[in-house]
Amino acid sequence: MQYDLIDLRLFIAIAEARNLTRGAERVHLAPSSASHRMRLLEAAIGTPLLIREPRGVRPTRAGEALLRHARQVFAQLEQLHADLAPYAKGVRGHVSLWANTHATHAFLPDSLATFLQRHPQVSISLEEHTSPEVVMAVARGEVEVGVVADMVDGAEVELIPYRADRLVLIAPADHPLARQPSTAFAAVLDYPFVMLHSGSAIHTFTMNAAAALGRHLEVRIQVRSFEAVCRMVSAGVGIGLVPRSAVAEASARQPLAVIELQEPWARRDLQVCVRKRELLSRFAADLVACLTDSEEERG
């Protein structure tokens, strides 16, 4: 197969516009040139990509597959440019960091801001994953640094204390749970929940905790941040499961009842996870040192 990025960009434009002429205009080609390129592209791939209709075109099944992959190609190119751009501006190092939801939302923004101020020549890519996924990625050498709340048995990694916190239930101030200082997780599974979005590490963790009890959660709404969880709970949409650190900020602005969870897994002391600290690259070692400094040194 022989085709280039111009062909792929043209195909995306035509498929999205559902019209060859308008698609050609988007990529600054004459309609005749665009039509010729599309015929060559179909010949190279060996199957029709567009169904010609009286009022335009639409992708065939093969065209839909090409459209999906072509979009991914350009998304990856954009990421390539984003990854390379910092080096043109003097960035000399890069660290990949994986962390669970709790760390990503509650503590890492401040910690990473401090690190990047101290190390302007370093860039960081941060990805959110469940703690077991982070541990295993570090153990396999796929990522140098992680922040987790759970260990995986048998994983050959080192854990260094980062932050102490715990998960708590939150409820509207007038909710029946509001009068209870603590409760078991099983006792609240009949209530509707406000949760972070599907795919977030804490969403996966909470659903698994319910499944371990043979239950399913009734999720009324999914949102993108702990702050949004707190606001929805305060408005009476449902109850939520969030880190205590997330409640401290939210409760100053809205009424919330905080109920302790009587579960060993509610304690969520976060730890920095590395394969072997002495084998870290220079910039990864600097990041770990910044994350695990004493509070006095951080300030």
CSV table of C-alpha atoms in Angstrom, one decimal:
chain,number,residue,atom,x,y,z
A,1,MET,CA,0.0,0.0,0.0
A,2,GLN,CA,1.3,3.4,-0.9
A,3,TYR,CA,-0.4,6.6,0.5
A,4,ASP,CA,0.8,9.5,2.6
A,5,LEU,CA,-0.5,11.8,5.3
A,6,ILE,CA,-2.0,14.2,2.8
A,7,ASP,CA,-4.2,11.3,1.6
A,8,LEU,CA,-5.3,10.4,5.1
A,9,ARG,CA,-6.0,14.0,6.1
A,10,LEU,CA,-8.0,14.5,2.9
A,11,PHE,CA,-10.0,11.3,3.6
A,12,ILE,CA,-10.8,12.5,7.1
A,13,ALA,CA,-12.0,15.9,5.7
A,14,ILE,CA,-14.2,14.3,3.1
A,15,ALA,CA,-15.7,11.7,5.4
A,16,GLU,CA,-16.5,14.4,8.1
A,17,ALA,CA,-17.9,16.8,5.5
A,18,ARG,CA,-19.8,14.0,3.7
A,19,ASN,CA,-18.9,15.9,0.6
A,20,LEU,CA,-15.8,15.6,-1.7
A,21,THR,CA,-15.8,19.3,-2.7
A,22,ARG,CA,-16.1,20.6,0.9
A,23,GLY,CA,-13.6,18.1,2.1
A,24,ALA,CA,-11.1,19.2,-0.5
A,25,GLU,CA,-11.6,22.8,0.5
A,26,ARG,CA,-10.7,22.0,4.1
A,27,VAL,CA,-7.3,20.7,3.1
A,28,HIS,CA,-6.8,23.3,0.3
A,29,LEU,CA,-7.0,21.0,-2.7
A,30,ALA,CA,-8.9,21.3,-5.9
A,31,PRO,CA,-11.9,18.9,-6.2
A,32,SER,CA,-10.3,17.3,-9.2
A,33,SER,CA,-7.1,16.6,-7.4
A,34,ALA,CA,-8.9,15.4,-4.4
A,35,SER,CA,-11.0,13.0,-6.5
A,36,HIS,CA,-7.9,11.7,-8.2
A,37,ARG,CA,-6.2,11.1,-4.8
A,38,MET,CA,-9.2,9.2,-3.5
A,39,ARG,CA,-9.2,6.9,-6.5
A,40,LEU,CA,-5.5,6.2,-6.0
A,41,LEU,CA,-6.1,5.6,-2.3
A,42,GLU,CA,-8.9,3.1,-2.9
A,43,ALA,CA,-6.7,1.4,-5.5
A,44,ALA,CA,-3.8,1.2,-3.1
A,45,ILE,CA,-6.0,-0.3,-0.3
A,46,GLY,CA,-7.9,-2.5,-2.7
A,47,THR,CA,-11.4,-1.7,-1.7
A,48,PRO,CA,-13.9,1.2,-2.1
A,49,LEU,CA,-13.8,3.7,0.8
A,50,LEU,CA,-16.6,6.0,-0.1
A,51,ILE,CA,-20.1,5.5,-1.4
A,52,ARG,CA,-21.0,8.1,-3.9
A,53,GLU,CA,-24.5,9.4,-3.5
A,54,PRO,CA,-26.5,12.2,-5.3
A,55,ARG,CA,-26.0,14.7,-2.5
A,56,GLY,CA,-22.5,13.7,-1.3
A,57,VAL,CA,-20.5,10.7,0.0
A,58,ARG,CA,-20.4,8.4,3.0
A,59,PRO,CA,-17.8,5.9,4.2
A,60,THR,CA,-18.1,2.3,3.4
A,61,ARG,CA,-17.4,-0.2,6.3
A,62,ALA,CA,-13.7,-0.2,5.1
A,63,GLY,CA,-13.9,3.6,5.0
A,64,GLU,CA,-15.2,3.8,8.6
A,65,ALA,CA,-12.3,1.6,9.7
A,66,LEU,CA,-9.8,3.8,7.9
A,67,LEU,CA,-11.4,6.9,9.4
A,68,ARG,CA,-11.0,5.5,12.9
A,69,HIS,CA,-7.3,4.6,12.4
A,70,ALA,CA,-6.5,7.8,10.5
A,71,ARG,CA,-7.8,9.9,13.4
A,72,GLN,CA,-5.6,7.9,15.7
A,73,VAL,CA,-2.6,8.5,13.5
A,74,PHE,CA,-3.0,12.2,13.7
A,75,ALA,CA,-3.7,12.1,17.4
A,76,GLN,CA,-0.4,10.2,17.8
A,77,LEU,CA,1.4,12.8,15.6
A,78,GLU,CA,0.0,15.6,17.8
A,79,GLN,CA,1.3,13.8,20.9
A,80,LEU,CA,4.6,13.3,19.2
A,81,HIS,CA,4.9,17.0,18.5
A,82,ALA,CA,3.8,17.8,22.1
A,83,ASP,CA,6.5,15.4,23.4
A,84,LEU,CA,9.2,16.8,21.3
A,85,ALA,CA,8.4,20.5,21.6
A,86,PRO,CA,9.8,20.9,25.2
A,87,TYR,CA,13.2,19.8,24.0
A,88,ALA,CA,13.3,22.7,21.5
A,89,LYS,CA,12.7,25.0,24.5
A,90,GLY,CA,15.6,23.6,26.5
A,91,VAL,CA,13.9,20.8,28.4
A,92,ARG,CA,16.6,18.1,28.9
A,93,GLY,CA,14.8,15.4,30.8
A,94,HIS,CA,11.4,13.6,31.0
A,95,VAL,CA,9.8,11.4,33.7
A,96,SER,CA,6.8,9.2,33.3
A,97,LEU,CA,4.7,9.0,36.5
A,98,TRP,CA,1.7,6.8,37.1
A,99,ALA,CA,-0.6,7.3,40.1
A,100,ASN,CA,-4.0,6.3,41.4
A,101,THR,CA,-7.0,8.6,41.4
A,102,HIS,CA,-6.5,9.7,45.0
A,103,ALA,CA,-2.9,10.9,44.5
A,104,THR,CA,-3.7,12.4,41.1
A,105,HIS,CA,-6.5,14.6,42.3
A,106,ALA,CA,-5.6,15.3,45.9
A,107,PHE,CA,-1.8,15.7,46.4
A,108,LEU,CA,0.2,15.5,43.2
A,109,PRO,CA,-0.9,18.8,41.7
A,110,ASP,CA,0.9,20.7,44.5
A,111,SER,CA,3.8,18.3,44.6
A,112,LEU,CA,4.5,18.4,40.9
A,113,ALA,CA,4.1,22.1,40.7
A,114,THR,CA,6.9,22.4,43.3
A,115,PHE,CA,9.1,19.9,41.4
A,116,LEU,CA,8.7,21.6,38.1
A,117,GLN,CA,9.5,25.0,39.6
A,118,ARG,CA,12.7,23.5,41.0
A,119,HIS,CA,13.5,21.7,37.8
A,120,PRO,CA,12.4,23.8,34.8
A,121,GLN,CA,14.5,21.6,32.4
A,122,VAL,CA,12.3,18.5,33.2
A,123,SER,CA,8.9,17.6,31.8
A,124,ILE,CA,6.5,15.0,33.3
A,125,SER,CA,3.8,12.9,31.8
A,126,LEU,CA,1.2,11.8,34.5
A,127,GLU,CA,-1.2,8.9,33.9
A,128,GLU,CA,-4.0,7.7,36.2
A,129,HIS,CA,-4.2,4.0,36.8
A,130,THR,CA,-5.3,1.7,39.7
A,131,SER,CA,-2.7,1.0,42.3
A,132,PRO,CA,-2.2,-2.7,41.2
A,133,GLU,CA,-1.7,-1.5,37.6
A,134,VAL,CA,0.9,1.1,38.8
A,135,VAL,CA,2.8,-1.4,40.9
A,136,MET,CA,3.0,-4.0,38.1
A,137,ALA,CA,4.1,-1.4,35.6
A,138,VAL,CA,6.9,-0.2,37.9
A,139,ALA,CA,7.9,-3.9,38.6
A,140,ARG,CA,8.1,-4.6,34.8
A,141,GLY,CA,10.2,-1.5,34.2
A,142,GLU,CA,7.5,0.2,32.0
A,143,VAL,CA,7.4,3.3,34.2
A,144,GLU,CA,10.1,4.5,36.7
A,145,VAL,CA,7.9,6.2,39.4
A,146,GLY,CA,4.4,5.5,40.7
A,147,VAL,CA,2.2,6.6,43.6
A,148,VAL,CA,0.0,3.9,45.0
A,149,ALA,CA,-2.2,3.0,48.0
A,150,ASP,CA,-2.1,-0.8,47.6
A,151,MET,CA,0.8,-3.2,47.3
A,152,VAL,CA,0.7,-6.3,45.0
A,153,ASP,CA,2.0,-9.5,46.6
A,154,GLY,CA,5.2,-10.7,45.1
A,155,ALA,CA,5.9,-7.5,43.2
A,156,GLU,CA,9.6,-6.6,43.5
A,157,VAL,CA,9.4,-2.9,44.1
A,158,GLU,CA,10.3,-0.4,46.8
A,159,LEU,CA,7.7,1.7,48.6
A,160,ILE,CA,8.5,5.1,50.2
A,161,PRO,CA,5.9,7.0,52.3
A,162,TYR,CA,4.3,9.9,50.6
A,163,ARG,CA,1.0,11.0,52.2
A,164,ALA,CA,-1.4,9.7,54.9
A,165,ASP,CA,-5.1,9.8,54.2
A,166,ARG,CA,-8.2,7.6,54.3
A,167,LEU,CA,-11.5,7.2,52.3
A,168,VAL,CA,-14.7,8.4,54.0
A,169,LEU,CA,-18.3,8.5,53.1
A,170,ILE,CA,-20.0,11.8,52.5
A,171,ALA,CA,-23.7,12.5,52.6
A,172,PRO,CA,-26.0,15.5,52.6
A,173,ALA,CA,-26.4,17.1,56.0
A,174,ASP,CA,-30.0,15.9,56.3
A,175,HIS,CA,-29.3,12.3,55.1
A,176,PRO,CA,-30.2,9.4,57.4
A,177,LEU,CA,-26.4,8.5,57.5
A,178,ALA,CA,-25.5,12.0,58.7
A,179,ARG,CA,-26.3,11.0,62.3
A,180,GLN,CA,-23.9,8.0,62.2
A,181,PRO,CA,-20.2,8.6,63.2
A,182,SER,CA,-19.2,5.4,61.3
A,183,THR,CA,-20.6,2.6,59.2
A,184,ALA,CA,-19.7,-0.6,57.3
A,185,PHE,CA,-19.5,-0.3,53.5
A,186,ALA,CA,-22.1,-3.1,53.2
A,187,ALA,CA,-24.6,-1.1,55.2
A,188,VAL,CA,-24.7,1.8,52.6
A,189,LEU,CA,-25.0,-0.2,49.3
A,190,ASP,CA,-28.7,0.4,49.1
A,191,TYR,CA,-28.2,4.2,48.7
A,192,PRO,CA,-27.5,5.8,45.3
A,193,PHE,CA,-23.9,7.0,44.8
A,194,VAL,CA,-22.2,9.9,43.2
A,195,MET,CA,-18.9,8.7,41.7
A,196,LEU,CA,-16.0,9.7,39.6
A,197,HIS,CA,-16.2,8.8,36.0
A,198,SER,CA,-16.0,5.2,34.8
A,199,GLY,CA,-12.4,4.3,34.1
A,200,SER,CA,-11.0,6.3,37.0
A,201,ALA,CA,-9.0,4.2,39.5
A,202,ILE,CA,-11.3,5.0,42.4
A,203,HIS,CA,-14.4,4.1,40.4
A,204,THR,CA,-12.8,0.7,39.6
A,205,PHE,CA,-11.8,0.2,43.2
A,206,THR,CA,-15.3,1.1,44.6
A,207,MET,CA,-17.1,-1.2,42.1
A,208,ASN,CA,-14.8,-4.0,43.0
A,209,ALA,CA,-15.3,-3.5,46.7
A,210,ALA,CA,-19.1,-3.8,46.2
A,211,ALA,CA,-18.7,-6.8,43.9
A,212,ALA,CA,-16.6,-8.5,46.6
A,213,LEU,CA,-19.7,-8.3,48.8
A,214,GLY,CA,-21.9,-9.7,46.0
A,215,ARG,CA,-23.6,-6.3,45.4
A,216,HIS,CA,-23.8,-3.7,42.7
A,217,LEU,CA,-23.8,0.0,43.3
A,218,GLU,CA,-26.6,2.3,42.1
A,219,VAL,CA,-24.7,5.1,40.4
A,220,ARG,CA,-26.9,8.1,40.0
A,221,ILE,CA,-24.2,10.3,38.3
A,222,GLN,CA,-20.6,10.2,37.3
A,223,VAL,CA,-18.4,13.3,37.5
A,224,ARG,CA,-14.8,14.3,36.7
A,225,SER,CA,-13.4,15.5,40.1
A,226,PHE,CA,-13.7,15.0,43.8
A,227,GLU,CA,-14.9,18.6,44.1
A,228,ALA,CA,-17.8,17.8,41.8
A,229,VAL,CA,-18.6,14.6,43.8
A,230,CYS,CA,-18.8,16.8,47.0
A,231,ARG,CA,-21.0,19.4,45.3
A,232,MET,CA,-23.4,16.7,43.9
A,233,VAL,CA,-23.6,15.0,47.3
A,234,SER,CA,-24.3,18.4,49.0
A,235,ALA,CA,-27.1,19.0,46.6
A,236,GLY,CA,-28.8,15.7,47.6
A,237,VAL,CA,-28.0,13.6,44.5
A,238,GLY,CA,-26.6,10.7,46.5
A,239,ILE,CA,-23.7,9.7,48.8
A,240,GLY,CA,-20.1,9.6,47.8
A,241,LEU,CA,-16.8,7.9,48.7
A,242,VAL,CA,-13.9,10.3,48.7
A,243,PRO,CA,-10.5,10.9,50.4
A,244,ARG,CA,-10.8,12.9,53.6
A,245,SER,CA,-8.4,15.4,52.1
A,246,ALA,CA,-10.9,16.2,49.4
A,247,VAL,CA,-13.6,16.9,52.0
A,248,ALA,CA,-11.5,19.4,53.9
A,249,GLU,CA,-11.7,21.9,51.1
A,250,ALA,CA,-15.3,21.2,50.0
A,251,SER,CA,-16.9,21.3,53.5
A,252,ALA,CA,-15.8,24.9,53.9
A,253,ARG,CA,-18.1,25.9,51.0
A,254,GLN,CA,-21.0,23.4,51.3
A,255,PRO,CA,-22.7,21.4,54.1
A,256,LEU,CA,-21.6,17.8,54.2
A,257,ALA,CA,-21.8,14.9,56.7
A,258,VAL,CA,-18.6,12.9,56.9
A,259,ILE,CA,-19.0,9.2,58.0
A,260,GLU,CA,-16.0,7.0,58.8
A,261,LEU,CA,-15.8,3.7,57.1
A,262,GLN,CA,-15.3,0.6,59.2
A,263,GLU,CA,-13.1,-1.1,56.6
A,264,PRO,CA,-9.4,-1.9,56.6
A,265,TRP,CA,-9.1,-0.7,53.0
A,266,ALA,CA,-10.5,2.7,53.9
A,267,ARG,CA,-7.0,3.7,55.1
A,268,ARG,CA,-5.3,5.0,52.0
A,269,ASP,CA,-1.8,5.9,52.9
A,270,LEU,CA,-0.1,6.8,49.7
A,271,GLN,CA,3.4,5.6,48.9
A,272,VAL,CA,5.9,6.4,46.1
A,273,CYS,CA,6.7,3.1,44.2
A,274,VAL,CA,10.0,2.5,42.4
A,275,ARG,CA,11.7,-0.6,41.2
A,276,LYS,CA,15.0,0.2,42.9
A,277,ARG,CA,15.8,3.6,44.1
A,278,GLU,CA,19.5,3.4,43.4
A,279,LEU,CA,18.8,2.5,39.7
A,280,LEU,CA,16.6,5.5,39.0
A,281,SER,CA,17.5,8.0,36.2
A,282,ARG,CA,18.8,11.3,37.5
A,283,PHE,CA,15.5,13.1,36.9
A,284,ALA,CA,13.3,10.3,38.3
A,285,ALA,CA,15.5,10.3,41.4
A,286,ASP,CA,15.0,14.1,41.7
A,287,LEU,CA,11.3,13.6,41.4
A,288,VAL,CA,11.2,10.9,44.1
A,289,ALA,CA,13.3,13.1,46.4
A,290,CYS,CA,10.9,16.0,46.0
A,291,LEU,CA,7.8,13.8,46.6
A,292,THR,CA,9.3,12.2,49.7
A,293,ASP,CA,11.0,15.2,51.3
A,294,SER,CA,9.8,16.2,54.8
A,295,GLU,CA,7.0,18.8,55.0
A,296,GLU,CA,9.5,21.4,56.2
A,297,GLU,CA,11.7,20.8,53.1
A,298,ARG,CA,8.7,21.0,50.8
A,299,GLY,CA,7.6,24.3,52.1
